[in-house]
Tab-separated table of C-alpha atoms and ligand atoms in Angstrom:
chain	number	residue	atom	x	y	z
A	1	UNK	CA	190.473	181.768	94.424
A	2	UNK	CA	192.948	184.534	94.486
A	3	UNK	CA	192.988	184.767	98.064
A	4	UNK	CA	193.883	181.156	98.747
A	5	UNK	CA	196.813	180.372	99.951
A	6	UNK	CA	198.421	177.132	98.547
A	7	UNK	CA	199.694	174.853	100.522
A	8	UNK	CA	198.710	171.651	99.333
A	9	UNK	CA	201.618	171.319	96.846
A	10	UNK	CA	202.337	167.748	98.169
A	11	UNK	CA	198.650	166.634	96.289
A	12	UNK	CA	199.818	168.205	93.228
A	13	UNK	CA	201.464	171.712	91.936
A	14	UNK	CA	199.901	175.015	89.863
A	15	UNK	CA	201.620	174.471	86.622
A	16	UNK	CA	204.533	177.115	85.671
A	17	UNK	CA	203.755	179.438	82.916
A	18	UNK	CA	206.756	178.977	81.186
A	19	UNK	CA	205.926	175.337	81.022
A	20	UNK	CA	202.173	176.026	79.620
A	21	UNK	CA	203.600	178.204	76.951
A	22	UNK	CA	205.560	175.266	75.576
A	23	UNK	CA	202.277	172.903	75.485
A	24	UNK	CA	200.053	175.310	73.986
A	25	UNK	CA	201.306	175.193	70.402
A	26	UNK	CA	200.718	171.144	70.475
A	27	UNK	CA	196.991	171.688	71.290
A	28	UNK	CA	195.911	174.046	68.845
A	29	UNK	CA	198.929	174.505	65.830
A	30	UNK	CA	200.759	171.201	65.853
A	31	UNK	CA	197.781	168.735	66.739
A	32	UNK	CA	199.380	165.898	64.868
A	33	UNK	CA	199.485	162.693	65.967
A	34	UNK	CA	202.831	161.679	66.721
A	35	UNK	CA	202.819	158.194	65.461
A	36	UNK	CA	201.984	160.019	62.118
A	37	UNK	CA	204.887	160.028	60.586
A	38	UNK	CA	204.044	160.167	57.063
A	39	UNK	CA	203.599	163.953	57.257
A	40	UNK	CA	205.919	167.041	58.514
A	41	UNK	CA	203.659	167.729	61.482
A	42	UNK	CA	203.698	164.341	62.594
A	43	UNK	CA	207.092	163.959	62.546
A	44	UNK	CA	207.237	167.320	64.264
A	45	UNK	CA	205.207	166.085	67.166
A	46	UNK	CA	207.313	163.034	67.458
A	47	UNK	CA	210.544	164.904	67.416
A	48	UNK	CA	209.266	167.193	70.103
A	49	UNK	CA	208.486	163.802	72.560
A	50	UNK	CA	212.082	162.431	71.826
A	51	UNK	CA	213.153	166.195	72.990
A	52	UNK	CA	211.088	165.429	76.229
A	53	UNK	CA	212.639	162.095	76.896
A	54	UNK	CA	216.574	163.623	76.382
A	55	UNK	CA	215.116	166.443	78.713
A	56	UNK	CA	213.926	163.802	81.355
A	57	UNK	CA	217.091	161.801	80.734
A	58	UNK	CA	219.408	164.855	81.574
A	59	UNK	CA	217.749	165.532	84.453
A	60	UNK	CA	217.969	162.234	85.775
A	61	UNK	CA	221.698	161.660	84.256
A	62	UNK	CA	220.105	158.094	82.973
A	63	UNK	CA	220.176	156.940	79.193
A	64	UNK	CA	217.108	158.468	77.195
A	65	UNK	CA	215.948	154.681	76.304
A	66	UNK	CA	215.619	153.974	79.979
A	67	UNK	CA	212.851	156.590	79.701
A	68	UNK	CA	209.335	155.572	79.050
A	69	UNK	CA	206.068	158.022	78.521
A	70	UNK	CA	202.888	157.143	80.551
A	71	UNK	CA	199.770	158.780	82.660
A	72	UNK	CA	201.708	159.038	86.481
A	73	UNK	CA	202.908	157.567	88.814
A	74	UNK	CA	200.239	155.192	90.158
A	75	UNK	CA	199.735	153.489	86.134
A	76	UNK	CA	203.949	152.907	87.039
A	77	UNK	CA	203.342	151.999	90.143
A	78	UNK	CA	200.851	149.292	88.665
A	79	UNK	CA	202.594	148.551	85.608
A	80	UNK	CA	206.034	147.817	87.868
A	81	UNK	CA	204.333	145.929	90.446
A	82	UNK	CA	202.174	143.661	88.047
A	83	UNK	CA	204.772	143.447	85.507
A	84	UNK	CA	207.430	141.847	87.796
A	85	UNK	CA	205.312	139.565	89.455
A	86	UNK	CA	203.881	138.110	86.289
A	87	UNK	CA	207.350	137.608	84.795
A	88	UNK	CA	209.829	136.441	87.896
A	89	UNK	CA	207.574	133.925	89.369
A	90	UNK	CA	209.717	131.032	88.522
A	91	UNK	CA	212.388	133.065	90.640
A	92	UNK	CA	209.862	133.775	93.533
A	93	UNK	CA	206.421	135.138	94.704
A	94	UNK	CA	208.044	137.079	97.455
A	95	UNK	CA	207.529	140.998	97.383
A	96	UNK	CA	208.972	143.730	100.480
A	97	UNK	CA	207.519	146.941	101.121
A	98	UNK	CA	206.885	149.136	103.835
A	99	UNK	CA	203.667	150.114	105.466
A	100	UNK	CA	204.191	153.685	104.599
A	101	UNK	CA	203.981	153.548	101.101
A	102	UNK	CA	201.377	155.526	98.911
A	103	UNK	CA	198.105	153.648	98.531
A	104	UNK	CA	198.561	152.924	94.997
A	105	UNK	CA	202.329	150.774	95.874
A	106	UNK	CA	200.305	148.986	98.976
A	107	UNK	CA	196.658	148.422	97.451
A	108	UNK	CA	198.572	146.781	94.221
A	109	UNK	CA	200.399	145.020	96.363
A	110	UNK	CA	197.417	143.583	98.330
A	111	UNK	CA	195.898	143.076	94.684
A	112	UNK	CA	198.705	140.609	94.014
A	113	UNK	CA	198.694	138.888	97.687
A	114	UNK	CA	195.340	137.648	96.508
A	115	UNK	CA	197.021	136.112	93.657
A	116	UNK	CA	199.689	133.989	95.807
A	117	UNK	CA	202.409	137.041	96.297
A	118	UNK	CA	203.669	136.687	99.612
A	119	UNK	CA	204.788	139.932	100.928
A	120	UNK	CA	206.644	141.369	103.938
A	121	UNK	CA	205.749	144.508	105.382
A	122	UNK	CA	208.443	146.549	106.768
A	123	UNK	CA	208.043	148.152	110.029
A	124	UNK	CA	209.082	151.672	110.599
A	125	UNK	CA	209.968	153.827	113.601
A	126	UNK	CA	208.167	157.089	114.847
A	127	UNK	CA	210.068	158.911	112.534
A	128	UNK	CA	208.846	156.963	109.432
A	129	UNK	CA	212.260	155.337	109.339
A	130	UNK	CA	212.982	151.365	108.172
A	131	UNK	CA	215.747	148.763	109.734
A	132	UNK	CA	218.324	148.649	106.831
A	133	UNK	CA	219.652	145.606	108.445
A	134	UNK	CA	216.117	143.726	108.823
A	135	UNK	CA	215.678	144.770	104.985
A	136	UNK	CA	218.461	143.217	104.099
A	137	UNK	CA	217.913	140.216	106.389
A	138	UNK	CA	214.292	139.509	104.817
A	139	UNK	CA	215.726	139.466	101.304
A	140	UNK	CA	215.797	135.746	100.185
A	141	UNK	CA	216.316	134.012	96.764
A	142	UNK	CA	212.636	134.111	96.038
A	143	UNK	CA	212.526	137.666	96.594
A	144	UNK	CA	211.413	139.792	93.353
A	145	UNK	CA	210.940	142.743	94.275
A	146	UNK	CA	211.485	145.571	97.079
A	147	UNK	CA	209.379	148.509	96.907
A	148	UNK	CA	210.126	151.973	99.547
A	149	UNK	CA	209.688	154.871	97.924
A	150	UNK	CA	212.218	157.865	97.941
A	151	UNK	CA	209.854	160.356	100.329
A	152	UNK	CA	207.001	160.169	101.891
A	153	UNK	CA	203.931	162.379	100.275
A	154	UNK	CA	202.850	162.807	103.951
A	155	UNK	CA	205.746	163.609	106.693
A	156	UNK	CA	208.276	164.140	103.921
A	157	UNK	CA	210.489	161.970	105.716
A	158	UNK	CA	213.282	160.532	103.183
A	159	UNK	CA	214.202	156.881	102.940
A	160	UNK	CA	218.589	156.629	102.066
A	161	UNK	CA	217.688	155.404	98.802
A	162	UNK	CA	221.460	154.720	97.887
A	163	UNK	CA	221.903	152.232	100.633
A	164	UNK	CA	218.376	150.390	99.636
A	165	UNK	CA	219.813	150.228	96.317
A	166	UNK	CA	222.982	149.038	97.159
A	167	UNK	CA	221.203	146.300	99.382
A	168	UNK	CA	219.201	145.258	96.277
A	169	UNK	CA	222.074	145.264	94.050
A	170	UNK	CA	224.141	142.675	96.556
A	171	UNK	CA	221.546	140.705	97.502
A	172	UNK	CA	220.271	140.696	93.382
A	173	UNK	CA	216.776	141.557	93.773
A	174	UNK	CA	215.278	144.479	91.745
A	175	UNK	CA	214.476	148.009	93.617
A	176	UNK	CA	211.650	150.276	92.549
A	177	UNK	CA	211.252	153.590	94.075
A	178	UNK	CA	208.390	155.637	93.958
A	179	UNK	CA	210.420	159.318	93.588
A	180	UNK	CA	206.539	161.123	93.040
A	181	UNK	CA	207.424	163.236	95.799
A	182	UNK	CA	211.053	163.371	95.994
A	183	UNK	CA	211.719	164.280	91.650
A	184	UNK	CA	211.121	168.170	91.834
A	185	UNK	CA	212.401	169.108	94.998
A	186	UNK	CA	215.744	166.959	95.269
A	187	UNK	CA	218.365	166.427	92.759
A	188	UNK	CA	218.720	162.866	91.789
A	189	UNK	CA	221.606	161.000	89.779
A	190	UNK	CA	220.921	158.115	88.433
A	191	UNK	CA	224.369	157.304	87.250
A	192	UNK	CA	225.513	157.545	91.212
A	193	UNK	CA	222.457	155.629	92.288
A	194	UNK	CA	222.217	152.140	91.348
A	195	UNK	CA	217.982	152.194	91.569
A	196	UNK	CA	216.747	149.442	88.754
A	197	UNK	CA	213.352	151.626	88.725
A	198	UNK	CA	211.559	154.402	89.465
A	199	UNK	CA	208.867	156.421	88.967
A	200	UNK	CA	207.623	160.356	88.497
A	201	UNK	CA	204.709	162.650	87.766
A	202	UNK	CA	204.947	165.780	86.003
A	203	UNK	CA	201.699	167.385	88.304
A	204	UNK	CA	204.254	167.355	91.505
A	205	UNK	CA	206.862	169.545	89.622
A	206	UNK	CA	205.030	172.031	88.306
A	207	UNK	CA	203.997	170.801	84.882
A	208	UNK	CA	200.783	169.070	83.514
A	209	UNK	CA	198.533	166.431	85.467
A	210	UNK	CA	198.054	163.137	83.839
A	211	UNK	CA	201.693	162.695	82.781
A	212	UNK	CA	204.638	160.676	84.118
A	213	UNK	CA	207.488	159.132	83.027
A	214	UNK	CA	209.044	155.475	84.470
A	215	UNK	CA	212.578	155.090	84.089
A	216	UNK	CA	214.282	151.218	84.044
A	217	UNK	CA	217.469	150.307	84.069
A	218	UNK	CA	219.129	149.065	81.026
A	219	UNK	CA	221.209	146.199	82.248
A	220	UNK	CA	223.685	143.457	80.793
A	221	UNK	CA	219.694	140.796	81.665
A	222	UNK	CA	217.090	143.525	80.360
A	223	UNK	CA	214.327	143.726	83.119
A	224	UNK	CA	211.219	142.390	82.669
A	225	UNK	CA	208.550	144.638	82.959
A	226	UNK	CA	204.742	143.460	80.743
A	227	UNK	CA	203.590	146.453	79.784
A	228	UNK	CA	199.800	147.099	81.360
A	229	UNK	CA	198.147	148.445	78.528
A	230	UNK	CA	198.903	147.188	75.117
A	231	UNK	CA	197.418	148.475	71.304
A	232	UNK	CA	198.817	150.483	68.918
A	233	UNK	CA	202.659	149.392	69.978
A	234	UNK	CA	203.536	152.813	70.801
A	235	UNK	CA	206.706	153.409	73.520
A	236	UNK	CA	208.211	150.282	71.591
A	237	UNK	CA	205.090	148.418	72.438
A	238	UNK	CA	205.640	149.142	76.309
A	239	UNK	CA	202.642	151.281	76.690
A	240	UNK	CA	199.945	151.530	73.832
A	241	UNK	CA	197.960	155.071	73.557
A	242	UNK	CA	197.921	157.788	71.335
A	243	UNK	CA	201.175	159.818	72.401
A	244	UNK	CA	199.886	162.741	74.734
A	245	UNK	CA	201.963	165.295	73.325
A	246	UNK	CA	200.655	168.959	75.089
A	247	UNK	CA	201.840	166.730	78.269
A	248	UNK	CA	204.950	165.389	77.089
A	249	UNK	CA	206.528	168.644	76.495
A	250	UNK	CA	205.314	169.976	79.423
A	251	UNK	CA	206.907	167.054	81.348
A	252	UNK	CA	210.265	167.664	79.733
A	253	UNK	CA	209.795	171.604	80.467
A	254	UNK	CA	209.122	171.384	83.902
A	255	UNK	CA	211.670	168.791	84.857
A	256	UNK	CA	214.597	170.626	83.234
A	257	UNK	CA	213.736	174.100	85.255
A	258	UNK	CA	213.587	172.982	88.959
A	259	UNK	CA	215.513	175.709	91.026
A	260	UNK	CA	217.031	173.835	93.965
A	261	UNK	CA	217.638	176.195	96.711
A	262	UNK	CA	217.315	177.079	100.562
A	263	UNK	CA	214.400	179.426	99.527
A	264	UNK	CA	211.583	176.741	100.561
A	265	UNK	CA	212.983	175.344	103.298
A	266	UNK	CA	213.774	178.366	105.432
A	267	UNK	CA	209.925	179.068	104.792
A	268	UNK	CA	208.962	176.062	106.080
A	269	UNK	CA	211.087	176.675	109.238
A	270	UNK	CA	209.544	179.643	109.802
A	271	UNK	CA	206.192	178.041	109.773
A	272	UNK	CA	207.638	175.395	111.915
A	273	UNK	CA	209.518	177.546	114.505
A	274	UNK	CA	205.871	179.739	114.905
A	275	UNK	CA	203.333	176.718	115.198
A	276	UNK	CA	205.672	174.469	117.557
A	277	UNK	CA	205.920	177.628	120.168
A	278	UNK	CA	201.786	177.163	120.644
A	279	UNK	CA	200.914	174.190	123.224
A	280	UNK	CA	200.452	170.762	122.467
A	281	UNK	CA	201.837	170.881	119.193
A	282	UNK	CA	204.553	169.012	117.446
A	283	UNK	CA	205.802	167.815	114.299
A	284	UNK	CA	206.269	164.417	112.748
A	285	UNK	CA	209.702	162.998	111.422
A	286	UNK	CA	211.143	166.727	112.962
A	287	UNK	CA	214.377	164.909	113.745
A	288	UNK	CA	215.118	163.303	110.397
A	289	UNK	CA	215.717	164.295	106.522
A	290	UNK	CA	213.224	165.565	105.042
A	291	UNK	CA	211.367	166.897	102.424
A	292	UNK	CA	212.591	170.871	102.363
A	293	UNK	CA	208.829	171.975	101.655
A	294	UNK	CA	206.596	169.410	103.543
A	295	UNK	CA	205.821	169.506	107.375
A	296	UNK	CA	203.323	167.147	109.147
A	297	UNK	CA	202.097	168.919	112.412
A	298	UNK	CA	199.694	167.672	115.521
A	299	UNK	CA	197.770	170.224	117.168
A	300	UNK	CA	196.984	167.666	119.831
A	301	UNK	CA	192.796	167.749	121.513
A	302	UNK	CA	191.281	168.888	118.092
A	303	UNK	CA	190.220	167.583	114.450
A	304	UNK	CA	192.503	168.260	111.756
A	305	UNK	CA	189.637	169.112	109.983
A	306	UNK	CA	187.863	170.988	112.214
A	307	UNK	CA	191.317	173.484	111.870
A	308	UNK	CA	190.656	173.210	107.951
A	309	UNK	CA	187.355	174.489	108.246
A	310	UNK	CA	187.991	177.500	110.530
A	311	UNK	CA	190.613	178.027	107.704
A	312	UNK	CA	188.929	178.564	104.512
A	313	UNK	CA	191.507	181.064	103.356
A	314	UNK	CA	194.262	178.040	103.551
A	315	UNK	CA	194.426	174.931	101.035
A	316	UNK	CA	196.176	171.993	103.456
A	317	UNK	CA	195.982	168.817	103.872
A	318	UNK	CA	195.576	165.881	106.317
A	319	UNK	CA	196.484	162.566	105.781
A	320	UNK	CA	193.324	160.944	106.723
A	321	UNK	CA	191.344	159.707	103.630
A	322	UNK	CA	187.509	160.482	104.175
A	323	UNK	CA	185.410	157.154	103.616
A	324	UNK	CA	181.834	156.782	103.778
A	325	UNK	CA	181.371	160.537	105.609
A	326	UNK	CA	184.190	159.397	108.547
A	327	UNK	CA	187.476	160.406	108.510
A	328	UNK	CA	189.765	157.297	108.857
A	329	UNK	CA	193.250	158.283	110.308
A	330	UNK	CA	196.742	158.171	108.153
A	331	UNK	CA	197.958	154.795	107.841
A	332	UNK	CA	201.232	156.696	107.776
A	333	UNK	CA	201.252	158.664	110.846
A	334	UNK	CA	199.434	155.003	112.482
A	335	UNK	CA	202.451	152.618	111.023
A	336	UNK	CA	204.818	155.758	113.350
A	337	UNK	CA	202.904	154.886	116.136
A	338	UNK	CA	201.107	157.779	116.224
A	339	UNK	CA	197.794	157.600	118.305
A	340	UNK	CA	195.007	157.649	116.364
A	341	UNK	CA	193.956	160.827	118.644
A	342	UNK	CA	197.229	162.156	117.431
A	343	UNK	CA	196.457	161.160	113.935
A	344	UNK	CA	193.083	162.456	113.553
A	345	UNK	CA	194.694	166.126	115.204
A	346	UNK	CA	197.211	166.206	112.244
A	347	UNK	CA	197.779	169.138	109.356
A	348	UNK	CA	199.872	168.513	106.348
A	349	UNK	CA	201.292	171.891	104.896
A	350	UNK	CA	203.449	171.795	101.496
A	351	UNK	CA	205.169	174.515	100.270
A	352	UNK	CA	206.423	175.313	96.642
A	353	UNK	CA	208.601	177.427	95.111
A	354	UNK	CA	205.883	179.982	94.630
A	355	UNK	CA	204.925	180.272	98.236
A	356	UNK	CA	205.903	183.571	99.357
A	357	UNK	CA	207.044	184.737	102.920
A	358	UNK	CA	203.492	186.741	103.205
A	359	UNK	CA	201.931	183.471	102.768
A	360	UNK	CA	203.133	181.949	105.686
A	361	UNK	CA	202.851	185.260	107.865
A	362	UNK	CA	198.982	184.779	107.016
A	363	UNK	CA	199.079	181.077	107.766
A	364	UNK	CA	200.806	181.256	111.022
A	365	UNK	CA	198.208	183.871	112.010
A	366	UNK	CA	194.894	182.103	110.891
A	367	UNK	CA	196.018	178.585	112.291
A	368	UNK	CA	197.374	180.574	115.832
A	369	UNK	CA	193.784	182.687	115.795
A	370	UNK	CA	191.934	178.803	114.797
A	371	UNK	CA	193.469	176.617	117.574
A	372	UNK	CA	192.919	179.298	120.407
A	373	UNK	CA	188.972	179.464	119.381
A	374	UNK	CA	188.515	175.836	118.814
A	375	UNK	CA	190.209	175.086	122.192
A	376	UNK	CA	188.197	177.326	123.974
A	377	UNK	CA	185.139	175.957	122.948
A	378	UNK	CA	186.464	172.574	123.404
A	379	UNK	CA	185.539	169.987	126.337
A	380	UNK	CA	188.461	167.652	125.438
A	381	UNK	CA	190.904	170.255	125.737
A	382	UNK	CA	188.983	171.467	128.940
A	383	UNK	CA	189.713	167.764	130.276
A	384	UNK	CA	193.271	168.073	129.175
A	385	UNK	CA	193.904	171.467	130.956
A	386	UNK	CA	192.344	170.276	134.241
A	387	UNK	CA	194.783	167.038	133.701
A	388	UNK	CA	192.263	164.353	133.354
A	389	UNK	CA	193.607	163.100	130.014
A	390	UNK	CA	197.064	163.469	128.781
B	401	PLP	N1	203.160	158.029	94.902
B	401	PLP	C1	203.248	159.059	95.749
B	401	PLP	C2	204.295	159.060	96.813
B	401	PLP	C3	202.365	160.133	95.626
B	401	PLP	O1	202.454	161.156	96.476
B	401	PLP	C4	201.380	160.096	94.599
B	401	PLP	C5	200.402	161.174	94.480
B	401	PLP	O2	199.890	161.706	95.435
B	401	PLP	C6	201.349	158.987	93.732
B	401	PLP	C7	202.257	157.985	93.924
B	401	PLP	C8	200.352	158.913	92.596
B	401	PLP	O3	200.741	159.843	91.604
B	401	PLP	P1	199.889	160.145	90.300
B	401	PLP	O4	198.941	161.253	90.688
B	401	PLP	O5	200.869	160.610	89.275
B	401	PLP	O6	199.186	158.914	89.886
């Protein structure tokens, strides 16, 4: 395992040390319940969770009771989604997202188009990016809800947030933004960024999997958001469950340590610059903002995965989900127009802060040494060379 390199930080991050250290005295010396509050340890525990929730707060410059504990992103993403539909239906059925989204924003979506939502999917361009001015345009007095999230998990390519939520705001219909990828590697203020709500995961930031926090926006008319899982009353009855408090802390840890500098992205460049010199190669969204540690690349005539296996020393990525034993192409890199050729021939690689310049030495060397073997054993790219397919 040593050997691996990482780059598959995108799917979810090697938790920080520092951060463990805080959790492990809430497994095994402070194992108290933290609805407990009849006893010193249980108040302990529940002190240490409203620590966690100023520590989110500050790093989101929001109000700590705009700050509520779950398991991720994809229970908010569910809980939003389903919670606003249930409750705004004598406003409207009407839902807008765009066909990028994660899986869990666009199968809960379909989940509620089966129930009588009516829902427009946004188009994007090759570059991942949405008409402002269409968005806008399809907003109507029915119109609940508009999901895009902040950055996308596979190209990295980053929506202008500010401008969706000012859109929302005038046109008064709520915004949720899926930040999972964008919380951890950008700064965010919430007080300059008039999002109603939005989501994060402490496993992309370098803390514990199975941990996220949803923020909403306290306004003058509260929002309406059911909670999805209801017992014991705990996060004021929003979302029932026996605090996870290991988790919590690590949440708050993690999110109030993130070093934001030029370290990751000149790494990825580097990667970039190296790969993009072979032939037939390119990268997706290359032209837009982005993600500093994520980079999408074709290596046009071959199988992503194919590459992945010739690289057992590297941890990457593609965007195709594997069903039934065939790979089905990213419904990202298909919404871009990519060819489904294209698609299939496409390598996600995301960096993190411990990725070191070694690292991607290696990786530019195995993936170089990979593509020239696999092309030279390859028909296709035999065809290509000869110029019989393009
Ligand atoms: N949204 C995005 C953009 C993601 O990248 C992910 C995880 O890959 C999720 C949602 C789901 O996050 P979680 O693992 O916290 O449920």
């Amino acid at each position: 395992m040593k050997d691996l390199i990482y780059l598959d930080n995108n799917a979810t991050t090697r938790i920080m040390d520092d951060v463990w250290n805080t959790m492990v005295p809430y497994f095994i010396h402070n194992y108290a319940n933290a609805s407990s509050l009849y006893h010193s340890m249980g108040r302990e525990a529940n002190a240490v969770i409203e620590k966690a929730r100023t520590q989110v707060a500050q790093a989101l410059n929001c109000q700590t009771k705009e700050i509520f504990f779950n398991s991720g992103a994809t229970e908010s993403i569910n809980t939003v989604i389903k919670g606003i539909f249930k409750n705004y239906q004598s406003k409207g059925k009407h839902i807008i997202t765009v066909r990028t989204e994660h899986k869990a924003v666009l199968t809960t979506i379909q989940d509620l188009e089966r129930q009588g939502a009516v829902v427009t999917y946004l188009e994007v361009d090759h570059s991942g990016k949405i008409d402002l001015t269409l968005l806008e345009d399809h907003i109507t007095p029915e119109t609940i809800l508009v999901c895009i999230m902040a950055a996308n998990n596979e190209t990295g390519y980053i929506h202008p947030i500010k401008e969706i939520a000012a859109i929302c705001n005038r046109k008064d219909c709520f915004y949720f933004c899926d930040a999972t990828q964008y919380i951890g590697k950008i700064p965010l203020d919430l007080a300059q960024t008039p999002i109603d709500i939005l989501c994060l995961s402490a496993h992309k930031l370098h803390g514990p999997k199975g941990i996220g926090a949803l923020f909403i926006r306290r306004k003058s008319k509260p929002i309406q958001v059911s909670p999805l899982i209801v017992g014991g009353g705990q996060e004021h009855g929003f979302r029932a469950g026996t605090y996870n408090v290991p988790n919590i802390v690590g949440l708050g840890a993690a999110i109030i340590n993130i070093p934001h500098d030029d370290t990751i992205m000149q790494l990825r460049n580097n990667l970039e610059s190296a790969l993009s010199t072979l032939p037939e190669v390119y990268i997706h969204a290359k032209e837009v903002s982005r993600l500093p540690n994520t980079t999408s690349i074709c290596f046009r005539h071959i199988l992503a995965s194919e590459l992945m296996t010739h690289c057992p020393q590297l941890a990457l990525s593609s965007g195709s989900a594997c069903v039934s034993g065939t790979r089905d192409p990213s419904h990202v890199l298909l919404a871009m127009g990519v060819s489904k050729e294209d698609a299939l021939a496409t390598v996600r690689f995301s960096l993190s802060r411990l990725t070191t310049t070694e690292e991607i030495a290696a990786t530019i060397s195995l993936i170089t040494e990979a593509l020239i073997k696999i092309r030279q054993n390859s028909p296709i790219w035999q065809l290509f060379q000869a110029g019989l397919i393009t």
